[in-house]
CSV table of C-alpha atoms in Angstrom, one decimal:
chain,number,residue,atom,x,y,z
A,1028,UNK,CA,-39.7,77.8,-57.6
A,1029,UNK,CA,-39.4,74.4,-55.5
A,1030,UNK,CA,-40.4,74.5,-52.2
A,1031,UNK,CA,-39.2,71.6,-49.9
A,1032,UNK,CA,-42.0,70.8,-47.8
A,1033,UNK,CA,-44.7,72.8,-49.0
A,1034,UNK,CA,-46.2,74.2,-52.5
A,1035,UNK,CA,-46.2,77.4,-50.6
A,1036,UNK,CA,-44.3,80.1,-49.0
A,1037,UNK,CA,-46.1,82.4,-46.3
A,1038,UNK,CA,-44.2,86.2,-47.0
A,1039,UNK,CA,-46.9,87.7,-44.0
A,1040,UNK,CA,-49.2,86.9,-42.0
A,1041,UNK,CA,-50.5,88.4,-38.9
A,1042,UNK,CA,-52.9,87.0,-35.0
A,1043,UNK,CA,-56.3,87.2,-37.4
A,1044,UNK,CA,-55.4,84.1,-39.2
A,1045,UNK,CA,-54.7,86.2,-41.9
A,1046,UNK,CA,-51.4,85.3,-44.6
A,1047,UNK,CA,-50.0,86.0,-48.3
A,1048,UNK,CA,-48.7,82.9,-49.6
A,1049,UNK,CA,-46.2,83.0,-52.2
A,1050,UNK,CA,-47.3,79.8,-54.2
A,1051,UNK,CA,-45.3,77.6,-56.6
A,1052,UNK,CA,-46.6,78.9,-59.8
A,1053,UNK,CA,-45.8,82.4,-58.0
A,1054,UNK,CA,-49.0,83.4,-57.6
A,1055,UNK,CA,-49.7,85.2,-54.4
A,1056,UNK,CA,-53.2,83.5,-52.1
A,1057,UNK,CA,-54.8,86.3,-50.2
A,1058,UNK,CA,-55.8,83.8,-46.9
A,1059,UNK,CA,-58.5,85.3,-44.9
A,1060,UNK,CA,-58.8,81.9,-43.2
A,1061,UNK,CA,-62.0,80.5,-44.2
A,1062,UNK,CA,-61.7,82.3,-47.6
A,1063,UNK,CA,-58.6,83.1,-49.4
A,1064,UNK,CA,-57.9,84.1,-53.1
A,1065,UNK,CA,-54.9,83.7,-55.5
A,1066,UNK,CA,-53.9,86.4,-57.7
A,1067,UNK,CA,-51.0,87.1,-60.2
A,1068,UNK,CA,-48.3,90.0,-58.9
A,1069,UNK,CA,-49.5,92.3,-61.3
A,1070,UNK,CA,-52.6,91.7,-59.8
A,1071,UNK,CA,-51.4,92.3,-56.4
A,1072,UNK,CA,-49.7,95.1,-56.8
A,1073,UNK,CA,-52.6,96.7,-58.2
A,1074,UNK,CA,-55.0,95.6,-55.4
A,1075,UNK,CA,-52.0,97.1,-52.9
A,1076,UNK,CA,-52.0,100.0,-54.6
A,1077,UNK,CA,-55.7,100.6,-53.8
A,1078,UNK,CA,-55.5,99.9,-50.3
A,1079,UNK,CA,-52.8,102.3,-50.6
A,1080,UNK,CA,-54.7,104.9,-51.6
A,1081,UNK,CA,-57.6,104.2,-50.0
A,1082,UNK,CA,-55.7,104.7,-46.4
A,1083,UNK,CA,-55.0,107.9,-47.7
A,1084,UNK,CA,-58.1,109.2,-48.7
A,1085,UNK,CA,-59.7,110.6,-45.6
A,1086,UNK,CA,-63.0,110.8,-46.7
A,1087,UNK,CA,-65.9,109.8,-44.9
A,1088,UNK,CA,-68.9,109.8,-47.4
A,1089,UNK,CA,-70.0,106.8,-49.0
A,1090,UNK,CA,-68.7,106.4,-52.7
A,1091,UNK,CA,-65.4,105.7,-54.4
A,1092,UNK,CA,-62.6,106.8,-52.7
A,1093,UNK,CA,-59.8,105.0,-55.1
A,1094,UNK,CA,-60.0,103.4,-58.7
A,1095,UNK,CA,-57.8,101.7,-61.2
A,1096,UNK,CA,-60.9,101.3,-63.4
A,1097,UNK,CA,-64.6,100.3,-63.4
A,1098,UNK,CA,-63.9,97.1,-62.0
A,1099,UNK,CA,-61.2,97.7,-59.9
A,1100,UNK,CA,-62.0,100.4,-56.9
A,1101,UNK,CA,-62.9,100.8,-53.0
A,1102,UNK,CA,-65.9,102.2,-51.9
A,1103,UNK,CA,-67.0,103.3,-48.7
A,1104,UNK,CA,-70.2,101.7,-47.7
A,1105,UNK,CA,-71.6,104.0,-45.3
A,1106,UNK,CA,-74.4,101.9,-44.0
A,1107,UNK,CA,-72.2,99.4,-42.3
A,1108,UNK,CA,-68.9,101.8,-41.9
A,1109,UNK,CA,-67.1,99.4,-44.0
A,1110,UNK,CA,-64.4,99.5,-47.3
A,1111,UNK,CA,-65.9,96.9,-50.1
A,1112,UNK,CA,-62.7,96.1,-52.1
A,1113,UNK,CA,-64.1,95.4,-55.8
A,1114,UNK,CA,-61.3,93.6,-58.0
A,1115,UNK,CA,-63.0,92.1,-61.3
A,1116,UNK,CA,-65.3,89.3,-60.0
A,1117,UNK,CA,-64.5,89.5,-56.4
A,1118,UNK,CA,-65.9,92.1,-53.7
A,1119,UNK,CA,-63.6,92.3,-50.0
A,1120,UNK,CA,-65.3,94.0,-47.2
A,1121,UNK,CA,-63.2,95.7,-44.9
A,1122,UNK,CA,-64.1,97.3,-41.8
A,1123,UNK,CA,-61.1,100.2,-41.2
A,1124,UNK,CA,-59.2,98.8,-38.8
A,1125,UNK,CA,-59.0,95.6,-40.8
A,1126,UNK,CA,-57.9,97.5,-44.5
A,1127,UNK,CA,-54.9,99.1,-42.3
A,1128,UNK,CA,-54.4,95.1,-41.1
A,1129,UNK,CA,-54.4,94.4,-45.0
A,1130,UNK,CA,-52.5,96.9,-46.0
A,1131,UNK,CA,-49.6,96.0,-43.8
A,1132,UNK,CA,-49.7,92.5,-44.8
A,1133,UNK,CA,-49.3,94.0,-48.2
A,1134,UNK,CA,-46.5,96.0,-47.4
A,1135,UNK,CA,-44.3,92.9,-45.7
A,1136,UNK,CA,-45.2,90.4,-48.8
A,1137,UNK,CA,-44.2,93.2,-51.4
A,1138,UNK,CA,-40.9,94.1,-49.0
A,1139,UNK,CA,-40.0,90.4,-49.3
A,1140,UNK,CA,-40.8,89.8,-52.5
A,1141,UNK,CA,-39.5,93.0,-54.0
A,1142,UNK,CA,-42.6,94.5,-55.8
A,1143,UNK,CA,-44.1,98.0,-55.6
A,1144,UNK,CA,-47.4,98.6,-55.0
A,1145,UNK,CA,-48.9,100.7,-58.3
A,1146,UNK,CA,-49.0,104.1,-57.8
A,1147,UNK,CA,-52.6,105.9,-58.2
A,1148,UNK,CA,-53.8,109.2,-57.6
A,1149,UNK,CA,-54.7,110.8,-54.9
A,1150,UNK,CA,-57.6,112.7,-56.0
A,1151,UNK,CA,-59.7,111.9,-59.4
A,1152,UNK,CA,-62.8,112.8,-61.3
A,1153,UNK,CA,-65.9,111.0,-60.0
A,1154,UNK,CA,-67.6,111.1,-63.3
């Protein structure tokens, strides 16, 4: 990919200060603004996928609520009403309105760059 003026193409972004950069190696940068991370598609679509499925989980009890794995899952952390993200090494907090934020940022970089977010079940076994 050669980008003229930048090693970067921004495929959403949002008034938070918030954007998915498509960079030159075509990995995509999660930008939070002070704190962003850069993750392979695969890896993206994955952690869309969650957020997916986490927006359609309606629980309200603190646990797991959606999983692709033991190191890949949200929780609900019921202490502080927020989402924790947890993707390998790396832990997002969310509050709600801010996952539904993510989750449409998701939604225009995959639109633009023509992936799918990975499908996951609705419902699983806790165990």
């Amino acid at each position: 990919m050669n980008f003229r003026l930048a090693p970067y193409r921004v495929l959403a972004n949002n008034g938070r200060n918030w954007h998915i950069l498509l960079l030159s190696d075509g990995r995509l940068q999660l930008d939070f603004g002070p704190f962003a991370l850069a993750v392979h598609q695969d890896d993206f679509s994955l952690m869309h996928g969650l957020a997916e499925a986490a927006m359609q989980n309606d629980a309200v009890v603190a646990g797991c609520i959606a999983h692709a794995g033991v190191e890949r899952s949200i929780w609900i952390d019921q202490k502080y009403g927020a989402l924790l993200l947890a993707f390998d090494n790396v832990v997002l907090r969310f509050m709600p309105q801010e996952l539904l934020v993510f989750v449409q940022l998701c939604r225009e970089a995959s639109q633009k760059m023509n992936l799918t977010p990975v499908p996951l079940p609705l419902a699983f076994d806790k165990n």
